[in-house]
């Protein structure tokens, strides 16, 4: 896509990535894609804000070249060092050695560690300003949104906030880059939530700190480094992020995430009965087959629902591994304050419940009575499964 003006002489020069299968090497984006939003300010001094992943170097340099010569560039603002925003830096330094790189103290250290770059780097402090001519940049330190070195850059005269990972989302841009051009907001909201929980949720407290820090700053445009640019309703994405960050300290919505796995269908048969019981109580339930669903898509449901039901048989004395992997990632992402239960089939000695309990302890979740059954489900097991689901759903509803 060619450069797009977001304000006079301020341009989006980003790139879409529709060929990477995995973001951060682990989160699927094959169907959704992602954008690396980069911006160019064409003032007396010329500055690029945020960069892109190295595999998009040619496309990025072409974007710049459509607006200014590389030898005319004065500054590159590195809001965040993760290589999806800095990967092009080594090449850029070679083709435009005169550029001064701006970032926090920690950015300076990371520039050396990641790229061996030590020359022509200028550290900017929290609240510091830099005149480009007609415009003034102000830098806000916002550590841990997403890494410790992260900052945001604000154009004072026009109220444009370059927020980097904050307020971003998965999903390549579909021609229109602005929120008011978006005809499928549901897609971008869903993908922004998935991105939030996959990437940012562990840092929810820093997200809330950053939002409070920016409260007094008039914002006309939020220009993140991934996803839509918010010019009609910048407050919309801020409110969503604030809302999602709030789940870090509370149980969540009335709803159940039912994650299951099965080897030969016995646990799945009871899972259907359990789901029936939950639905009978009018409580929303999201069902995920852990064998076939990447945890990236399960995490948003775990983050937002207060109830978690885990259907997993015993496998070699342990919890069925595809399900265990989901709980392990939930622990990595510090998903807390849930109420959980486990049901599943065992062949002889069991063991799944024991491992489930150790996960629950690590996750600091509340646990309810398990329901394990031997071998295949009997009619009585199925009746019990439905009652078990209904009882759990009532407890979740009444806990709100
Ligand atoms: Fe988009 Fe933390 O990188």
PDB file of N, CA, C and O in Angstrom, residues 261-332:
ATOM      1  N   UNK A 261     -10.205 -32.289  25.873  1.00  0.00           N
ATOM      2  CA  UNK A 261      -9.465 -33.139  24.949  1.00  0.00           C
ATOM      3  C   UNK A 261      -9.949 -34.555  25.159  1.00  0.00           C
ATOM      4  O   UNK A 261     -10.467 -34.889  26.234  1.00  0.00           O
ATOM      5  N   UNK A 262      -9.796 -35.378  24.175  1.00  0.00           N
ATOM      6  CA  UNK A 262     -10.301 -36.746  24.276  1.00  0.00           C
ATOM      7  C   UNK A 262      -9.470 -37.647  23.380  1.00  0.00           C
ATOM      8  O   UNK A 262      -8.982 -37.200  22.334  1.00  0.00           O
ATOM      9  N   UNK A 263      -9.290 -38.897  23.818  1.00  0.00           N
ATOM     10  CA  UNK A 263      -8.529 -39.831  22.967  1.00  0.00           C
ATOM     11  C   UNK A 263      -9.469 -40.665  22.114  1.00  0.00           C
ATOM     12  O   UNK A 263      -9.296 -40.817  20.921  1.00  0.00           O
ATOM     13  N   UNK A 264     -10.509 -41.205  22.755  1.00  0.00           N
ATOM     14  CA  UNK A 264     -11.416 -42.114  22.041  1.00  0.00           C
ATOM     15  C   UNK A 264     -12.884 -41.712  22.176  1.00  0.00           C
ATOM     16  O   UNK A 264     -13.773 -42.484  21.887  1.00  0.00           O
ATOM     17  N   UNK A 265     -13.124 -40.483  22.644  1.00  0.00           N
ATOM     18  CA  UNK A 265     -14.490 -39.972  22.655  1.00  0.00           C
ATOM     19  C   UNK A 265     -15.221 -40.086  23.977  1.00  0.00           C
ATOM     20  O   UNK A 265     -16.323 -39.571  24.116  1.00  0.00           O
ATOM     21  N   UNK A 266     -14.636 -40.787  24.977  1.00  0.00           N
ATOM     22  CA  UNK A 266     -15.371 -40.964  26.247  1.00  0.00           C
ATOM     23  C   UNK A 266     -15.508 -39.637  26.998  1.00  0.00           C
ATOM     24  O   UNK A 266     -16.596 -39.276  27.451  1.00  0.00           O
ATOM     25  N   UNK A 267     -14.398 -38.904  27.112  1.00  0.00           N
ATOM     26  CA  UNK A 267     -14.473 -37.603  27.803  1.00  0.00           C
ATOM     27  C   UNK A 267     -15.312 -36.624  26.991  1.00  0.00           C
ATOM     28  O   UNK A 267     -16.064 -35.812  27.554  1.00  0.00           O
ATOM     29  N   UNK A 268     -15.237 -36.730  25.671  1.00  0.00           N
ATOM     30  CA  UNK A 268     -16.022 -35.811  24.829  1.00  0.00           C
ATOM     31  C   UNK A 268     -17.522 -36.043  25.014  1.00  0.00           C
ATOM     32  O   UNK A 268     -18.315 -35.099  25.025  1.00  0.00           O
ATOM     33  N   UNK A 269     -17.912 -37.309  25.190  1.00  0.00           N
ATOM     34  CA  UNK A 269     -19.330 -37.614  25.377  1.00  0.00           C
ATOM     35  C   UNK A 269     -19.844 -36.922  26.647  1.00  0.00           C
ATOM     36  O   UNK A 269     -20.905 -36.294  26.648  1.00  0.00           O
ATOM     37  N   UNK A 270     -19.066 -37.006  27.698  1.00  0.00           N
ATOM     38  CA  UNK A 270     -19.478 -36.347  28.951  1.00  0.00           C
ATOM     39  C   UNK A 270     -19.376 -34.825  28.800  1.00  0.00           C
ATOM     40  O   UNK A 270     -20.206 -34.083  29.341  1.00  0.00           O
ATOM     41  N   UNK A 271     -18.392 -34.365  28.048  1.00  0.00           N
ATOM     42  CA  UNK A 271     -18.256 -32.916  27.823  1.00  0.00           C
ATOM     43  C   UNK A 271     -19.557 -32.351  27.236  1.00  0.00           C
ATOM     44  O   UNK A 271     -20.019 -31.275  27.642  1.00  0.00           O
ATOM     45  N   UNK A 272     -20.144 -33.090  26.291  1.00  0.00           N
ATOM     46  CA  UNK A 272     -21.394 -32.605  25.686  1.00  0.00           C
ATOM     47  C   UNK A 272     -22.514 -32.537  26.720  1.00  0.00           C
ATOM     48  O   UNK A 272     -23.336 -31.615  26.702  1.00  0.00           O
ATOM     49  N   UNK A 273     -22.526 -33.501  27.617  1.00  0.00           N
ATOM     50  CA  UNK A 273     -23.540 -33.474  28.685  1.00  0.00           C
ATOM     51  C   UNK A 273     -23.288 -32.300  29.633  1.00  0.00           C
ATOM     52  O   UNK A 273     -24.234 -31.594  30.042  1.00  0.00           O
ATOM     53  N   UNK A 274     -22.038 -32.070  29.956  1.00  0.00           N
ATOM     54  CA  UNK A 274     -21.682 -30.950  30.845  1.00  0.00           C
ATOM     55  C   UNK A 274     -22.084 -29.629  30.182  1.00  0.00           C
ATOM     56  O   UNK A 274     -22.696 -28.752  30.830  1.00  0.00           O
ATOM     57  N   UNK A 275     -21.784 -29.499  28.895  1.00  0.00           N
ATOM     58  CA  UNK A 275     -22.136 -28.265  28.172  1.00  0.00           C
ATOM     59  C   UNK A 275     -23.652 -28.066  28.157  1.00  0.00           C
ATOM     60  O   UNK A 275     -24.151 -26.938  28.284  1.00  0.00           O
ATOM     61  N   UNK A 276     -24.383 -29.166  28.024  1.00  0.00           N
ATOM     62  CA  UNK A 276     -25.851 -29.090  28.054  1.00  0.00           C
ATOM     63  C   UNK A 276     -26.316 -28.531  29.389  1.00  0.00           C
ATOM     64  O   UNK A 276     -27.186 -27.644  29.454  1.00  0.00           O
ATOM     65  N   UNK A 277     -25.704 -29.013  30.464  1.00  0.00           N
ATOM     66  CA  UNK A 277     -26.072 -28.538  31.796  1.00  0.00           C
ATOM     67  C   UNK A 277     -25.786 -27.052  31.968  1.00  0.00           C
ATOM     68  O   UNK A 277     -26.596 -26.307  32.538  1.00  0.00           O
ATOM     69  N   UNK A 278     -24.657 -26.601  31.443  1.00  0.00           N
ATOM     70  CA  UNK A 278     -24.310 -25.169  31.553  1.00  0.00           C
ATOM     71  C   UNK A 278     -25.329 -24.341  30.779  1.00  0.00           C
ATOM     72  O   UNK A 278     -25.859 -23.335  31.269  1.00  0.00           O
ATOM     73  N   UNK A 279     -25.625 -24.797  29.562  1.00  0.00           N
ATOM     74  CA  UNK A 279     -26.581 -24.061  28.718  1.00  0.00           C
ATOM     75  C   UNK A 279     -27.976 -24.045  29.325  1.00  0.00           C
ATOM     76  O   UNK A 279     -28.690 -23.044  29.215  1.00  0.00           O
ATOM     77  N   UNK A 280     -28.358 -25.136  29.938  1.00  0.00           N
ATOM     78  CA  UNK A 280     -29.684 -25.194  30.578  1.00  0.00           C
ATOM     79  C   UNK A 280     -29.845 -24.088  31.610  1.00  0.00           C
ATOM     80  O   UNK A 280     -30.946 -23.623  31.879  1.00  0.00           O
ATOM     81  N   UNK A 281     -28.737 -23.673  32.189  1.00  0.00           N
ATOM     82  CA  UNK A 281     -28.780 -22.611  33.209  1.00  0.00           C
ATOM     83  C   UNK A 281     -28.691 -21.219  32.589  1.00  0.00           C
ATOM     84  O   UNK A 281     -28.648 -20.208  33.302  1.00  0.00           O
ATOM     85  N   UNK A 282     -28.595 -21.157  31.258  1.00  0.00           N
ATOM     86  CA  UNK A 282     -28.546 -19.855  30.571  1.00  0.00           C
ATOM     87  C   UNK A 282     -27.213 -19.145  30.714  1.00  0.00           C
ATOM     88  O   UNK A 282     -27.120 -17.933  30.509  1.00  0.00           O
ATOM     89  N   UNK A 283     -26.169 -19.892  31.060  1.00  0.00           N
ATOM     90  CA  UNK A 283     -24.838 -19.284  31.199  1.00  0.00           C
ATOM     91  C   UNK A 283     -24.066 -19.523  29.893  1.00  0.00           C
ATOM     92  O   UNK A 283     -24.014 -20.647  29.407  1.00  0.00           O
ATOM     93  N   UNK A 284     -23.478 -18.474  29.332  1.00  0.00           N
ATOM     94  CA  UNK A 284     -22.731 -18.646  28.077  1.00  0.00           C
ATOM     95  C   UNK A 284     -21.549 -19.601  28.266  1.00  0.00           C
ATOM     96  O   UNK A 284     -20.890 -19.577  29.305  1.00  0.00           O
ATOM     97  N   UNK A 285     -21.309 -20.420  27.254  1.00  0.00           N
ATOM     98  CA  UNK A 285     -20.176 -21.348  27.313  1.00  0.00           C
ATOM     99  C   UNK A 285     -19.419 -21.324  25.979  1.00  0.00           C
ATOM    100  O   UNK A 285     -20.024 -21.370  24.917  1.00  0.00           O
ATOM    101  N   UNK A 286     -18.097 -21.191  26.082  1.00  0.00           N
ATOM    102  CA  UNK A 286     -17.218 -21.308  24.905  1.00  0.00           C
ATOM    103  C   UNK A 286     -16.549 -22.672  24.979  1.00  0.00           C
ATOM    104  O   UNK A 286     -15.918 -22.987  25.999  1.00  0.00           O
ATOM    105  N   UNK A 287     -16.667 -23.457  23.924  1.00  0.00           N
ATOM    106  CA  UNK A 287     -16.089 -24.808  23.937  1.00  0.00           C
ATOM    107  C   UNK A 287     -14.892 -24.871  22.998  1.00  0.00           C
ATOM    108  O   UNK A 287     -14.989 -24.466  21.839  1.00  0.00           O
ATOM    109  N   UNK A 288     -13.775 -25.373  23.512  1.00  0.00           N
ATOM    110  CA  UNK A 288     -12.557 -25.481  22.708  1.00  0.00           C
ATOM    111  C   UNK A 288     -12.009 -26.902  22.784  1.00  0.00           C
ATOM    112  O   UNK A 288     -11.782 -27.418  23.882  1.00  0.00           O
ATOM    113  N   UNK A 289     -11.775 -27.479  21.642  1.00  0.00           N
ATOM    114  CA  UNK A 289     -11.065 -28.755  21.557  1.00  0.00           C
ATOM    115  C   UNK A 289      -9.570 -28.425  21.572  1.00  0.00           C
ATOM    116  O   UNK A 289      -9.034 -27.892  20.598  1.00  0.00           O
ATOM    117  N   UNK A 290      -8.923 -28.722  22.687  1.00  0.00           N
ATOM    118  CA  UNK A 290      -7.510 -28.318  22.854  1.00  0.00           C
ATOM    119  C   UNK A 290      -6.591 -29.006  21.852  1.00  0.00           C
ATOM    120  O   UNK A 290      -5.493 -28.528  21.591  1.00  0.00           O
ATOM    121  N   UNK A 291      -7.042 -30.118  21.279  1.00  0.00           N
ATOM    122  CA  UNK A 291      -6.190 -30.820  20.305  1.00  0.00           C
ATOM    123  C   UNK A 291      -6.116 -30.064  18.986  1.00  0.00           C
ATOM    124  O   UNK A 291      -5.177 -30.191  18.234  1.00  0.00           O
ATOM    125  N   UNK A 292      -7.165 -29.339  18.685  1.00  0.00           N
ATOM    126  CA  UNK A 292      -7.273 -28.731  17.351  1.00  0.00           C
ATOM    127  C   UNK A 292      -7.270 -27.208  17.369  1.00  0.00           C
ATOM    128  O   UNK A 292      -7.326 -26.592  16.305  1.00  0.00           O
ATOM    129  N   UNK A 293      -7.295 -26.629  18.548  1.00  0.00           N
ATOM    130  CA  UNK A 293      -7.400 -25.179  18.625  1.00  0.00           C
ATOM    131  C   UNK A 293      -6.128 -24.623  19.249  1.00  0.00           C
ATOM    132  O   UNK A 293      -5.754 -25.019  20.364  1.00  0.00           O
ATOM    133  N   UNK A 294      -5.475 -23.742  18.544  1.00  0.00           N
ATOM    134  CA  UNK A 294      -4.268 -23.135  19.110  1.00  0.00           C
ATOM    135  C   UNK A 294      -4.647 -22.330  20.347  1.00  0.00           C
ATOM    136  O   UNK A 294      -5.675 -21.646  20.378  1.00  0.00           O
ATOM    137  N   UNK A 295      -3.800 -22.405  21.348  1.00  0.00           N
ATOM    138  CA  UNK A 295      -4.092 -21.732  22.615  1.00  0.00           C
ATOM    139  C   UNK A 295      -4.295 -20.220  22.441  1.00  0.00           C
ATOM    140  O   UNK A 295      -5.006 -19.569  23.226  1.00  0.00           O
ATOM    141  N   UNK A 296      -3.723 -19.660  21.395  1.00  0.00           N
ATOM    142  CA  UNK A 296      -3.922 -18.234  21.093  1.00  0.00           C
ATOM    143  C   UNK A 296      -5.410 -17.870  21.065  1.00  0.00           C
ATOM    144  O   UNK A 296      -5.802 -16.789  21.514  1.00  0.00           O
ATOM    145  N   UNK A 297      -6.233 -18.789  20.529  1.00  0.00           N
ATOM    146  CA  UNK A 297      -7.670 -18.516  20.383  1.00  0.00           C
ATOM    147  C   UNK A 297      -8.447 -18.855  21.652  1.00  0.00           C
ATOM    148  O   UNK A 297      -9.599 -18.457  21.791  1.00  0.00           O
ATOM    149  N   UNK A 298      -7.833 -19.619  22.549  1.00  0.00           N
ATOM    150  CA  UNK A 298      -8.511 -20.004  23.801  1.00  0.00           C
ATOM    151  C   UNK A 298      -8.272 -18.952  24.881  1.00  0.00           C
ATOM    152  O   UNK A 298      -9.154 -18.676  25.709  1.00  0.00           O
ATOM    153  N   UNK A 299      -7.101 -18.336  24.862  1.00  0.00           N
ATOM    154  CA  UNK A 299      -6.739 -17.392  25.933  1.00  0.00           C
ATOM    155  C   UNK A 299      -7.740 -16.248  26.117  1.00  0.00           C
ATOM    156  O   UNK A 299      -8.047 -15.886  27.263  1.00  0.00           O
ATOM    157  N   UNK A 300      -8.273 -15.635  25.039  1.00  0.00           N
ATOM    158  CA  UNK A 300      -9.223 -14.535  25.278  1.00  0.00           C
ATOM    159  C   UNK A 300     -10.445 -14.968  26.085  1.00  0.00           C
ATOM    160  O   UNK A 300     -10.936 -14.219  26.939  1.00  0.00           O
ATOM    161  N   UNK A 301     -10.912 -16.196  25.833  1.00  0.00           N
ATOM    162  CA  UNK A 301     -12.069 -16.690  26.586  1.00  0.00           C
ATOM    163  C   UNK A 301     -11.686 -16.929  28.041  1.00  0.00           C
ATOM    164  O   UNK A 301     -12.430 -16.572  28.973  1.00  0.00           O
ATOM    165  N   UNK A 302     -10.509 -17.514  28.270  1.00  0.00           N
ATOM    166  CA  UNK A 302     -10.054 -17.734  29.648  1.00  0.00           C
ATOM    167  C   UNK A 302      -9.880 -16.401  30.384  1.00  0.00           C
ATOM    168  O   UNK A 302     -10.153 -16.287  31.580  1.00  0.00           O
ATOM    169  N   UNK A 303      -9.411 -15.404  29.657  1.00  0.00           N
ATOM    170  CA  UNK A 303      -9.151 -14.089  30.268  1.00  0.00           C
ATOM    171  C   UNK A 303     -10.443 -13.414  30.712  1.00  0.00           C
ATOM    172  O   UNK A 303     -10.489 -12.768  31.756  1.00  0.00           O
ATOM    173  N   UNK A 304     -11.512 -13.603  29.929  1.00  0.00           N
ATOM    174  CA  UNK A 304     -12.722 -12.813  30.175  1.00  0.00           C
ATOM    175  C   UNK A 304     -13.815 -13.562  30.948  1.00  0.00           C
ATOM    176  O   UNK A 304     -14.683 -12.917  31.532  1.00  0.00           O
ATOM    177  N   UNK A 305     -13.796 -14.899  30.942  1.00  0.00           N
ATOM    178  CA  UNK A 305     -14.825 -15.655  31.672  1.00  0.00           C
ATOM    179  C   UNK A 305     -14.361 -15.987  33.085  1.00  0.00           C
ATOM    180  O   UNK A 305     -13.180 -16.268  33.307  1.00  0.00           O
ATOM    181  N   UNK A 306     -15.310 -16.027  33.998  1.00  0.00           N
ATOM    182  CA  UNK A 306     -14.901 -16.349  35.369  1.00  0.00           C
ATOM    183  C   UNK A 306     -14.882 -17.857  35.646  1.00  0.00           C
ATOM    184  O   UNK A 306     -14.270 -18.288  36.620  1.00  0.00           O
ATOM    185  N   UNK A 307     -15.526 -18.647  34.812  1.00  0.00           N
ATOM    186  CA  UNK A 307     -15.551 -20.094  35.034  1.00  0.00           C
ATOM    187  C   UNK A 307     -14.720 -20.853  34.014  1.00  0.00           C
ATOM    188  O   UNK A 307     -14.724 -20.509  32.829  1.00  0.00           O
ATOM    189  N   UNK A 308     -14.017 -21.884  34.493  1.00  0.00           N
ATOM    190  CA  UNK A 308     -13.219 -22.720  33.586  1.00  0.00           C
ATOM    191  C   UNK A 308     -13.536 -24.182  33.889  1.00  0.00           C
ATOM    192  O   UNK A 308     -13.369 -24.630  35.028  1.00  0.00           O
ATOM    193  N   UNK A 309     -14.020 -24.892  32.900  1.00  0.00           N
ATOM    194  CA  UNK A 309     -14.212 -26.337  33.059  1.00  0.00           C
ATOM    195  C   UNK A 309     -13.240 -27.043  32.132  1.00  0.00           C
ATOM    196  O   UNK A 309     -13.117 -26.707  30.957  1.00  0.00           O
ATOM    197  N   UNK A 310     -12.556 -28.004  32.695  1.00  0.00           N
ATOM    198  CA  UNK A 310     -11.515 -28.712  31.960  1.00  0.00           C
ATOM    199  C   UNK A 310     -11.931 -30.172  31.822  1.00  0.00           C
ATOM    200  O   UNK A 310     -12.054 -30.883  32.818  1.00  0.00           O
ATOM    201  N   UNK A 311     -12.179 -30.597  30.593  1.00  0.00           N
ATOM    202  CA  UNK A 311     -12.506 -31.993  30.328  1.00  0.00           C
ATOM    203  C   UNK A 311     -11.276 -32.685  29.773  1.00  0.00           C
ATOM    204  O   UNK A 311     -10.849 -32.373  28.662  1.00  0.00           O
ATOM    205  N   UNK A 312     -10.691 -33.572  30.559  1.00  0.00           N
ATOM    206  CA  UNK A 312      -9.451 -34.211  30.102  1.00  0.00           C
ATOM    207  C   UNK A 312      -9.301 -35.574  30.749  1.00  0.00           C
ATOM    208  O   UNK A 312      -9.415 -35.702  31.970  1.00  0.00           O
ATOM    209  N   UNK A 313      -9.019 -36.589  29.952  1.00  0.00           N
ATOM    210  CA  UNK A 313      -8.773 -37.908  30.526  1.00  0.00           C
ATOM    211  C   UNK A 313      -7.374 -38.005  31.129  1.00  0.00           C
ATOM    212  O   UNK A 313      -6.543 -37.126  30.925  1.00  0.00           O
ATOM    213  N   UNK A 314      -7.184 -39.088  31.844  1.00  0.00           N
ATOM    214  CA  UNK A 314      -5.830 -39.401  32.327  1.00  0.00           C
ATOM    215  C   UNK A 314      -5.030 -39.992  31.173  1.00  0.00           C
ATOM    216  O   UNK A 314      -5.510 -40.863  30.445  1.00  0.00           O
ATOM    217  N   UNK A 315      -3.814 -39.499  31.018  1.00  0.00           N
ATOM    218  CA  UNK A 315      -2.914 -40.015  29.992  1.00  0.00           C
ATOM    219  C   UNK A 315      -1.589 -40.338  30.663  1.00  0.00           C
ATOM    220  O   UNK A 315      -0.900 -39.432  31.143  1.00  0.00           O
ATOM    221  N   UNK A 316      -1.268 -41.616  30.759  1.00  0.00           N
ATOM    222  CA  UNK A 316      -0.024 -42.068  31.398  1.00  0.00           C
ATOM    223  C   UNK A 316       0.173 -41.414  32.769  1.00  0.00           C
ATOM    224  O   UNK A 316       1.228 -40.862  33.083  1.00  0.00           O
ATOM    225  N   UNK A 317      -0.893 -41.436  33.544  1.00  0.00           N
ATOM    226  CA  UNK A 317      -0.816 -40.922  34.916  1.00  0.00           C
ATOM    227  C   UNK A 317      -0.861 -39.417  35.028  1.00  0.00           C
ATOM    228  O   UNK A 317      -0.685 -38.861  36.117  1.00  0.00           O
ATOM    229  N   UNK A 318      -1.114 -38.724  33.912  1.00  0.00           N
ATOM    230  CA  UNK A 318      -1.117 -37.260  33.921  1.00  0.00           C
ATOM    231  C   UNK A 318      -2.369 -36.729  33.224  1.00  0.00           C
ATOM    232  O   UNK A 318      -3.146 -37.487  32.643  1.00  0.00           O
ATOM    233  N   UNK A 319      -2.491 -35.424  33.254  1.00  0.00           N
ATOM    234  CA  UNK A 319      -3.581 -34.757  32.531  1.00  0.00           C
ATOM    235  C   UNK A 319      -3.288 -34.851  31.030  1.00  0.00           C
ATOM    236  O   UNK A 319      -2.133 -34.661  30.613  1.00  0.00           O
ATOM    237  N   UNK A 320      -4.315 -35.131  30.254  1.00  0.00           N
ATOM    238  CA  UNK A 320      -4.151 -35.266  28.799  1.00  0.00           C
ATOM    239  C   UNK A 320      -3.317 -34.079  28.269  1.00  0.00           C
ATOM    240  O   UNK A 320      -3.707 -32.911  28.425  1.00  0.00           O
ATOM    241  N   UNK A 321      -2.139 -34.331  27.673  1.00  0.00           N
ATOM    242  CA  UNK A 321      -1.180 -33.247  27.387  1.00  0.00           C
ATOM    243  C   UNK A 321      -1.714 -32.050  26.606  1.00  0.00           C
ATOM    244  O   UNK A 321      -1.352 -30.913  26.943  1.00  0.00           O
ATOM    245  N   UNK A 322      -2.559 -32.223  25.564  1.00  0.00           N
ATOM    246  CA  UNK A 322      -3.018 -30.996  24.861  1.00  0.00           C
ATOM    247  C   UNK A 322      -3.755 -30.025  25.790  1.00  0.00           C
ATOM    248  O   UNK A 322      -3.671 -28.804  25.624  1.00  0.00           O
ATOM    249  N   UNK A 323      -4.462 -30.577  26.783  1.00  0.00           N
ATOM    250  CA  UNK A 323      -5.166 -29.720  27.741  1.00  0.00           C
ATOM    251  C   UNK A 323      -4.177 -29.126  28.746  1.00  0.00           C
ATOM    252  O   UNK A 323      -4.247 -27.943  29.098  1.00  0.00           O
ATOM    253  N   UNK A 324      -3.224 -29.962  29.172  1.00  0.00           N
ATOM    254  CA  UNK A 324      -2.204 -29.469  30.118  1.00  0.00           C
ATOM    255  C   UNK A 324      -1.452 -28.284  29.512  1.00  0.00           C
ATOM    256  O   UNK A 324      -1.108 -27.328  30.213  1.00  0.00           O
ATOM    257  N   UNK A 325      -1.211 -28.352  28.208  1.00  0.00           N
ATOM    258  CA  UNK A 325      -0.478 -27.246  27.560  1.00  0.00           C
ATOM    259  C   UNK A 325      -1.268 -25.935  27.616  1.00  0.00           C
ATOM    260  O   UNK A 325      -0.696 -24.852  27.739  1.00  0.00           O
ATOM    261  N   UNK A 326      -2.588 -26.044  27.531  1.00  0.00           N
ATOM    262  CA  UNK A 326      -3.418 -24.825  27.629  1.00  0.00           C
ATOM    263  C   UNK A 326      -3.291 -24.227  29.029  1.00  0.00           C
ATOM    264  O   UNK A 326      -3.110 -23.010  29.199  1.00  0.00           O
ATOM    265  N   UNK A 327      -3.351 -25.094  30.047  1.00  0.00           N
ATOM    266  CA  UNK A 327      -3.253 -24.592  31.419  1.00  0.00           C
ATOM    267  C   UNK A 327      -1.854 -24.029  31.691  1.00  0.00           C
ATOM    268  O   UNK A 327      -1.703 -23.041  32.418  1.00  0.00           O
ATOM    269  N   UNK A 328      -0.868 -24.645  31.095  1.00  0.00           N
ATOM    270  CA  UNK A 328       0.494 -24.145  31.262  1.00  0.00           C
ATOM    271  C   UNK A 328       0.617 -22.731  30.675  1.00  0.00           C
ATOM    272  O   UNK A 328       1.232 -21.845  31.288  1.00  0.00           O
ATOM    273  N   UNK A 329       0.025 -22.509  29.514  1.00  0.00           N
ATOM    274  CA  UNK A 329       0.084 -21.169  28.922  1.00  0.00           C
ATOM    275  C   UNK A 329      -0.738 -20.174  29.752  1.00  0.00           C
ATOM    276  O   UNK A 329      -0.357 -19.005  29.895  1.00  0.00           O
ATOM    277  N   UNK A 330      -1.869 -20.646  30.310  1.00  0.00           N
ATOM    278  CA  UNK A 330      -2.656 -19.765  31.181  1.00  0.00           C
ATOM    279  C   UNK A 330      -1.803 -19.311  32.369  1.00  0.00           C
ATOM    280  O   UNK A 330      -1.883 -18.160  32.810  1.00  0.00           O
ATOM    281  N   UNK A 331      -0.967 -20.232  32.864  1.00  0.00           N
ATOM    282  CA  UNK A 331      -0.084 -19.872  33.978  1.00  0.00           C
ATOM    283  C   UNK A 331       0.970 -18.874  33.510  1.00  0.00           C
ATOM    284  O   UNK A 331       1.257 -17.887  34.203  1.00  0.00           O
ATOM    285  N   UNK A 332       1.535 -19.110  32.333  1.00  0.00           N
ATOM    286  CA  UNK A 332       2.531 -18.167  31.788  1.00  0.00           C
ATOM    287  C   UNK A 332       1.923 -16.777  31.654  1.00  0.00           C
ATOM    288  O   UNK A 332       2.582 -15.766  31.928  1.00  0.00           O
TER     289      UNK A 332
END
